[in-house]
Coordinates of C-alpha atoms and ligand atoms in Angstrom, one line a residue:
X1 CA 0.0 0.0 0.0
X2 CA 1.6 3.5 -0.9
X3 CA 2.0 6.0 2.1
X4 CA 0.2 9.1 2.4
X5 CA 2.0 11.0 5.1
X6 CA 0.4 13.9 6.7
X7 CA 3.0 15.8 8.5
X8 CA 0.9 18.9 11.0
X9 CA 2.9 21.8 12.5
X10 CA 5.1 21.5 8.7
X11 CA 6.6 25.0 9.6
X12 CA 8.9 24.6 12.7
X13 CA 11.9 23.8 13.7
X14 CA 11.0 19.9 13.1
X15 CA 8.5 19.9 10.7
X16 CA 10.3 21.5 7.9
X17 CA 13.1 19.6 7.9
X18 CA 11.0 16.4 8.5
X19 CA 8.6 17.5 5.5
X20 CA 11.9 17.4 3.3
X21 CA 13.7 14.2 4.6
X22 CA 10.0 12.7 4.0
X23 CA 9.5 13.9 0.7
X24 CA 13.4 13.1 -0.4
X25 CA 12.2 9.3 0.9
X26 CA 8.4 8.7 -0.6
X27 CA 7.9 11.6 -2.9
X28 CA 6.7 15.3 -2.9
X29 CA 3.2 14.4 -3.8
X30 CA 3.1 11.2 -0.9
X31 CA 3.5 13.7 1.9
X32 CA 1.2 16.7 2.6
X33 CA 2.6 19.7 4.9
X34 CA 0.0 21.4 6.8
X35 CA 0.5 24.6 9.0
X36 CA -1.7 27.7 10.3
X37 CA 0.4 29.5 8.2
X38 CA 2.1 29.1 4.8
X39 CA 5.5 27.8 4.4
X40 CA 8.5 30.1 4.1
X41 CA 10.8 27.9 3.1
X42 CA 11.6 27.9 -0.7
X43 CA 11.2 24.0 -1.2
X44 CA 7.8 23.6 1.0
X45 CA 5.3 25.3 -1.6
X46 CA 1.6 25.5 -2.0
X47 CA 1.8 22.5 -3.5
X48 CA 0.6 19.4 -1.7
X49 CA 0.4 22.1 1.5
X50 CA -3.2 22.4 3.7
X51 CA -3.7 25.2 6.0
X52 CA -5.1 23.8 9.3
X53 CA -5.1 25.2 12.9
X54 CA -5.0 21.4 14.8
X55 CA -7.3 22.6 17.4
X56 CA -10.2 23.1 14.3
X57 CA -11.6 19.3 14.9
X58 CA -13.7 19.6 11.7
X59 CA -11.1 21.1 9.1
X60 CA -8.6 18.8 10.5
X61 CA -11.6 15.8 10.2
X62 CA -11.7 16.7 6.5
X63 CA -8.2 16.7 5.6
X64 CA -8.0 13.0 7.2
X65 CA -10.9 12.2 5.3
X66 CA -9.2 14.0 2.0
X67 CA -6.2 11.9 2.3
X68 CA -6.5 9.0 4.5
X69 CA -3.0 9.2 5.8
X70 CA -1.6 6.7 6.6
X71 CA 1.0 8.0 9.1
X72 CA 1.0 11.4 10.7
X73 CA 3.4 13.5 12.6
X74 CA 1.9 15.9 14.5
X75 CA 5.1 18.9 15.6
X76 CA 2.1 21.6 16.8
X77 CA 3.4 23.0 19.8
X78 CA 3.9 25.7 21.6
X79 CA 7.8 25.4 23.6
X80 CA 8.9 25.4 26.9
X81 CA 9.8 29.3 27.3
X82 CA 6.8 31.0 25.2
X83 CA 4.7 28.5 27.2
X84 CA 5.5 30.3 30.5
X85 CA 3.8 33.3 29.0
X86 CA 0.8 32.3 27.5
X87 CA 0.2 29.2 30.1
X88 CA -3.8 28.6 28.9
X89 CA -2.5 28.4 25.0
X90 CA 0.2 26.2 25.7
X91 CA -2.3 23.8 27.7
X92 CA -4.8 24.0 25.0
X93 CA -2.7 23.6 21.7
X94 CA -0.5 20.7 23.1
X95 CA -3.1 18.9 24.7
X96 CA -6.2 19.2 22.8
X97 CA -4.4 19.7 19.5
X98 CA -2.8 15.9 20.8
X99 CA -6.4 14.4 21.3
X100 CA -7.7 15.7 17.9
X101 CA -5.4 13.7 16.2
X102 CA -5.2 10.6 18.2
X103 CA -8.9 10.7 17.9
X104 CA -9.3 11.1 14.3
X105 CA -6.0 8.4 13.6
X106 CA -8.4 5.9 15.4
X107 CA -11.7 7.2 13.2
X108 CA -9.4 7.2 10.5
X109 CA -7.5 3.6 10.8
X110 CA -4.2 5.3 10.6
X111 CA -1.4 3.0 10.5
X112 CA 1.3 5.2 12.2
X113 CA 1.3 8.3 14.8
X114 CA 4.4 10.3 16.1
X115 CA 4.3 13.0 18.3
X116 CA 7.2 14.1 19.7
X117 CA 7.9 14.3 23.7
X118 CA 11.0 16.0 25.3
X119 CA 13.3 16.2 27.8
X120 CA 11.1 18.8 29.6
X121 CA 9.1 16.2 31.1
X122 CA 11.6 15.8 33.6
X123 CA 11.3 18.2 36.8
X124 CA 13.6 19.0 40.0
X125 CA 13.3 16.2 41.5
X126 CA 14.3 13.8 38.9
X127 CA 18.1 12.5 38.5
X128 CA 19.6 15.3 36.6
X129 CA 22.7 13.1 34.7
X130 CA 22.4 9.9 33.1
X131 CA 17.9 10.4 33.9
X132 CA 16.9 6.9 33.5
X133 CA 13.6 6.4 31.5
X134 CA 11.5 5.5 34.5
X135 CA 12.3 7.9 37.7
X136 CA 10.1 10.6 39.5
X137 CA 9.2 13.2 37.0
X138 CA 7.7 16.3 38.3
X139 CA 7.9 19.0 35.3
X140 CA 6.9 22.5 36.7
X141 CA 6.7 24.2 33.3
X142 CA 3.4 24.2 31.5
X143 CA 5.3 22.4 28.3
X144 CA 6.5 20.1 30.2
X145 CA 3.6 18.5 32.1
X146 CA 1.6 19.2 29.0
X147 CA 4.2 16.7 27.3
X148 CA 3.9 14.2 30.0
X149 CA 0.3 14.2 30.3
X150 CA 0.4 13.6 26.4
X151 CA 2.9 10.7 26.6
X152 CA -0.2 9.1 29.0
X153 CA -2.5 9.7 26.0
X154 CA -0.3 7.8 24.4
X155 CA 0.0 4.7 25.9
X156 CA -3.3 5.2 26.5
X157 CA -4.4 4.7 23.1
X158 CA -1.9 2.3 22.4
X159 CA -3.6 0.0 24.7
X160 CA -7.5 1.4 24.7
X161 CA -7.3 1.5 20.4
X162 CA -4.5 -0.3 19.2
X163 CA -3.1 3.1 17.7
X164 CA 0.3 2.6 16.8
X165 CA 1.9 6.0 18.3
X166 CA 5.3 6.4 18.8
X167 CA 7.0 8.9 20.0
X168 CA 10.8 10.3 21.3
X169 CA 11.7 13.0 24.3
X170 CA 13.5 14.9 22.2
X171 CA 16.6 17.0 23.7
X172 CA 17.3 20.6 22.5
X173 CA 17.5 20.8 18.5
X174 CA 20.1 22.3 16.7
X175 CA 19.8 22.8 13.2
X176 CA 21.1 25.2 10.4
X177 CA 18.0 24.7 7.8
X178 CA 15.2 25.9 10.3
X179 CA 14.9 27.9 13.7
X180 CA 14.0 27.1 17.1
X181 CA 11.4 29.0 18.3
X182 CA 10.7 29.9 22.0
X183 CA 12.4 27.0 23.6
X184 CA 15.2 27.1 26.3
X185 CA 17.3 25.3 24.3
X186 CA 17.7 28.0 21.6
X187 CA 20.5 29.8 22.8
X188 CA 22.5 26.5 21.4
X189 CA 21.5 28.0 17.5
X190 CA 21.2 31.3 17.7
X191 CA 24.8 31.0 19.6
X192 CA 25.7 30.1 15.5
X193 CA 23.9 32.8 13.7
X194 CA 25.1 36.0 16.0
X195 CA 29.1 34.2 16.2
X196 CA 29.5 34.3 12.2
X197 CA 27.6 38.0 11.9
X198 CA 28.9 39.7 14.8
X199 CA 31.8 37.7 16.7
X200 CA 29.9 37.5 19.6
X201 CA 27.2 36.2 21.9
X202 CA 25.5 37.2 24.7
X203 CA 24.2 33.4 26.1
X204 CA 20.5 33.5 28.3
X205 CA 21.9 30.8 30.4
X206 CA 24.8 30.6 32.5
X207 CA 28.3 29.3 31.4
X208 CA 28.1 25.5 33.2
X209 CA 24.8 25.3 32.4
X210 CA 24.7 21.4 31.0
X211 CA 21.8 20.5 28.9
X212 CA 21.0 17.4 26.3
X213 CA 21.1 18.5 23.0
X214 CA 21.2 16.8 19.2
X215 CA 21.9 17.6 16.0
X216 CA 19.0 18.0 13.8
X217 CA 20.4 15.4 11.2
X218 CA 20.6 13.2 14.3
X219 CA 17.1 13.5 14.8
X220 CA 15.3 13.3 12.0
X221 CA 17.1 9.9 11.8
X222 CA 16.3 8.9 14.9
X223 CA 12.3 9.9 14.2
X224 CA 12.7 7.5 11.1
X225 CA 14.4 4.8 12.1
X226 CA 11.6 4.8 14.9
X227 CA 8.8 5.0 13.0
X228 CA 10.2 2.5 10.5
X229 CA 11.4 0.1 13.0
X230 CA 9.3 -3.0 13.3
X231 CA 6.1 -2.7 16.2
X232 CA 6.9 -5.6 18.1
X233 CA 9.9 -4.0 18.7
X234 CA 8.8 -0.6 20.2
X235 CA 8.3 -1.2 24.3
X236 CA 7.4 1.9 25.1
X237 CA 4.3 3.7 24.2
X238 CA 4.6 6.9 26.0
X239 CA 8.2 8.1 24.8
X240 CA 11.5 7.3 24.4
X241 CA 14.5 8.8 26.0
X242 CA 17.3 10.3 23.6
X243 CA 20.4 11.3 25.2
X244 CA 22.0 13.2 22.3
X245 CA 25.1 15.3 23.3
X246 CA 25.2 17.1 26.7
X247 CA 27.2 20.5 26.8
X248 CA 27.4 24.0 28.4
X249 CA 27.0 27.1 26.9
X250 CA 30.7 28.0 27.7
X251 CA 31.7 24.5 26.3
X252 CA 30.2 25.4 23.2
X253 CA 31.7 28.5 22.7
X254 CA 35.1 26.9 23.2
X255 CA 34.2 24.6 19.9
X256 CA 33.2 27.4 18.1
X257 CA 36.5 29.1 19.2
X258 CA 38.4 26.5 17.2
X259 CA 36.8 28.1 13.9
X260 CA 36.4 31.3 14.7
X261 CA 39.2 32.5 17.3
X262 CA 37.4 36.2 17.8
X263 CA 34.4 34.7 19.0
X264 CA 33.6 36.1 22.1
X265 CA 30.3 34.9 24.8
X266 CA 28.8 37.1 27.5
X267 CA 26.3 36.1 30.1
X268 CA 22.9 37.5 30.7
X269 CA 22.5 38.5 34.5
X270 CA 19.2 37.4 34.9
X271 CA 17.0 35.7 32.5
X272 CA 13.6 33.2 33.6
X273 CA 14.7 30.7 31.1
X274 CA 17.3 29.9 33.2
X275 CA 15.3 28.5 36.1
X276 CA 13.5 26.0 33.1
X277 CA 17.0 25.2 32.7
X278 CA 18.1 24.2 35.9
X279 CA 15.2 21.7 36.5
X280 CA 15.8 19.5 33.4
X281 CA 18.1 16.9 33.0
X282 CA 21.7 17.3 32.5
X283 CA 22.6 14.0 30.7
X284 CA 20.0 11.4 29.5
X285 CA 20.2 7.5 29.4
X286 CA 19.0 6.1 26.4
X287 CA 19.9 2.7 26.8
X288 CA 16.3 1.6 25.7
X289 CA 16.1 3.2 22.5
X290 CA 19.8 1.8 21.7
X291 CA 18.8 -2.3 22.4
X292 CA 15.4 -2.5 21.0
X293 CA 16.0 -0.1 17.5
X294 CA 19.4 0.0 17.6
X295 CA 19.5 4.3 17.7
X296 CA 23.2 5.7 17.7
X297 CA 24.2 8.8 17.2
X298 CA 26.3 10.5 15.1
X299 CA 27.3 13.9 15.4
X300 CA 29.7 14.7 18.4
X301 CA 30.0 18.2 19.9
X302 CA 32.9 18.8 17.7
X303 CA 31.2 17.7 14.2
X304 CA 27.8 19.2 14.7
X305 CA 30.0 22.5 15.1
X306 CA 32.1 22.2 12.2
X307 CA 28.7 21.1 10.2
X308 CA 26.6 24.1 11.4
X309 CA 29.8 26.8 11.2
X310 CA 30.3 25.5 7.6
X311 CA 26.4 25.5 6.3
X312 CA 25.4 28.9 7.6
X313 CA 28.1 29.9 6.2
X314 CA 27.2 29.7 2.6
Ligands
LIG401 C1 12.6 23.7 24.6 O1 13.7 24.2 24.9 O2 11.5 24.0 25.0 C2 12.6 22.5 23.6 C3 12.7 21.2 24.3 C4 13.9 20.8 25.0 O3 11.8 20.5 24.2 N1 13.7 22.7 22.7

């Protein structure tokens, strides 16, 4: 049977990137974007592109009934920082947006469902280095229990519907082809932009500051290879842990150093991002995702640099 892949939330950080891997794998025409708002990006046109807010449950009802996908990735969300300020929105778009499309994937007989989790799920009181997948999660940022409630749905209808959702706690993203937006982790891009236009960086978190983080080619790969791997093979149901590459802000600067020996980074005094910071994770173990679909990764501190420095370069 041929796939028809609806991919929701097509233009963030994820979902552009994901719409292009997808397309370079099944075709242009196989996988529909969809978004509030149109693509940007040169390559993601009007073509094969729907227009959907995921919290209307009858436009998004007709473009399942349109296409009858047979996988979808849902990337609608709003981040851990910009969900601090608008609390009610964040709440509403990741969890009812979540439930329209679990909802409709069972009305629908969709074959395949990711959504993505994060490392925000974790909260001050669980082990910051090496967090194991199972240990006492208590997230105190909106994004974070709104994650963690949705890895619940998950399972949920995994074992209420059969729905075959999987889904990864993604660390912090870094990627040249799209930007973060409003996420803690963000400094670790923007760092990239403002060192090859201005020499220098002021950083919203503090210099030792350790955080998981993965390169964006990492992570697409890791989202495919999940969602390709065989079902009897996927355990969990809620989300998978993905350790990626744990580094500090001053850490990073000292990599970027080795290209670009005028590169300077400042501190901020004060900045409430910092506080999301300090309750997550420092290090992850993904020791799951490595024995039962073989994930490695890739890129090191070192070549994820070298790749970014040398691709927003030109
Ligand atoms: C954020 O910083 O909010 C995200 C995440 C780690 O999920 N990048």
């Amino acid at each position: 049977m041929s796939e028809k892949i609806l991919v929701i939330g097509a233009n963030g950080q994820i979902g552009t990137e994901l719409v292009l891997n997808l397309r370079g794998k099944y075709g242009a025409e196989a996988v529909i974007a969809s978004d509030i708002h149109p693509s940007k990006h040169p390559l993601i046109t009007e073509e094969h592109f729907e227009l959907v807010n995921v919290l209307d449950k009858v436009l998004l009802e007709n473009i399942f009934e349109k296409y009858q996908p047979t996988q979808v990735y849902l990337l609608a969300a709003i981040l851990s920082a910009t969900g601090e300020k608008h609390p009610q929105m964040a709440w509403d778009l990741n969890m009812n947006g979540l439930l329209n499309v679990l909802d409709l994937a069972v009305k629908y007989k969709t074959q395949k469902v990711f959504w993505p989790s994060s490392i925000a799920v974790f909260g001050p009181n669980s082990p910051r280095d090496n967090t194991p997948q199972y240990c006492t999660m208590d997230p105190n940022t909106v994004y974070g229990f709104s994650k963690l409630a949705g890895e619940r749905w998950c399972e949920y209808y995994f074992i209420k519907h059969g729905l075959d959702v999987r889904s990864l706690r993604y660390p912090g993203l870094i990627g040249w082809k799209s930007d973060p937006g409003g996420g803690t982790t963000d400094y670790a891009v923007n760092i990239f932009h403002e060192a090859l236009a201005n020499n220098k960086y002021e950083s919203f978190l503090s210099a030792g500051t350790a955080l998981p983080m993965m390169y964006m080619d990492d992570a697409i790969r890791a989202t495919l290879e999940l969602m390709d791997a065989p079902a009897d093979k996927i355990t969990i149901r809620s989300s998978y842990n993905l350790a990626g590459i744990s580094f500090t802000p001053e850490q990073l600067a000292a990599e970027i150093k080795k290209h670009l020996p005028d590169f300077e980074i400042s501190y901020a005094e004060h900045d409430p991002r910092q506080a999301i910071a300090d309750s997550w994770p420092r290090s992850i173990d993904d020791t799951q995702a490595a024995q039962e679909w073989n994930w490695k990764i890739n890129y090191d501190l070192a070549a994820m640099t070298a790749d970014m420095l040398e691709n927003l370069k030109g």
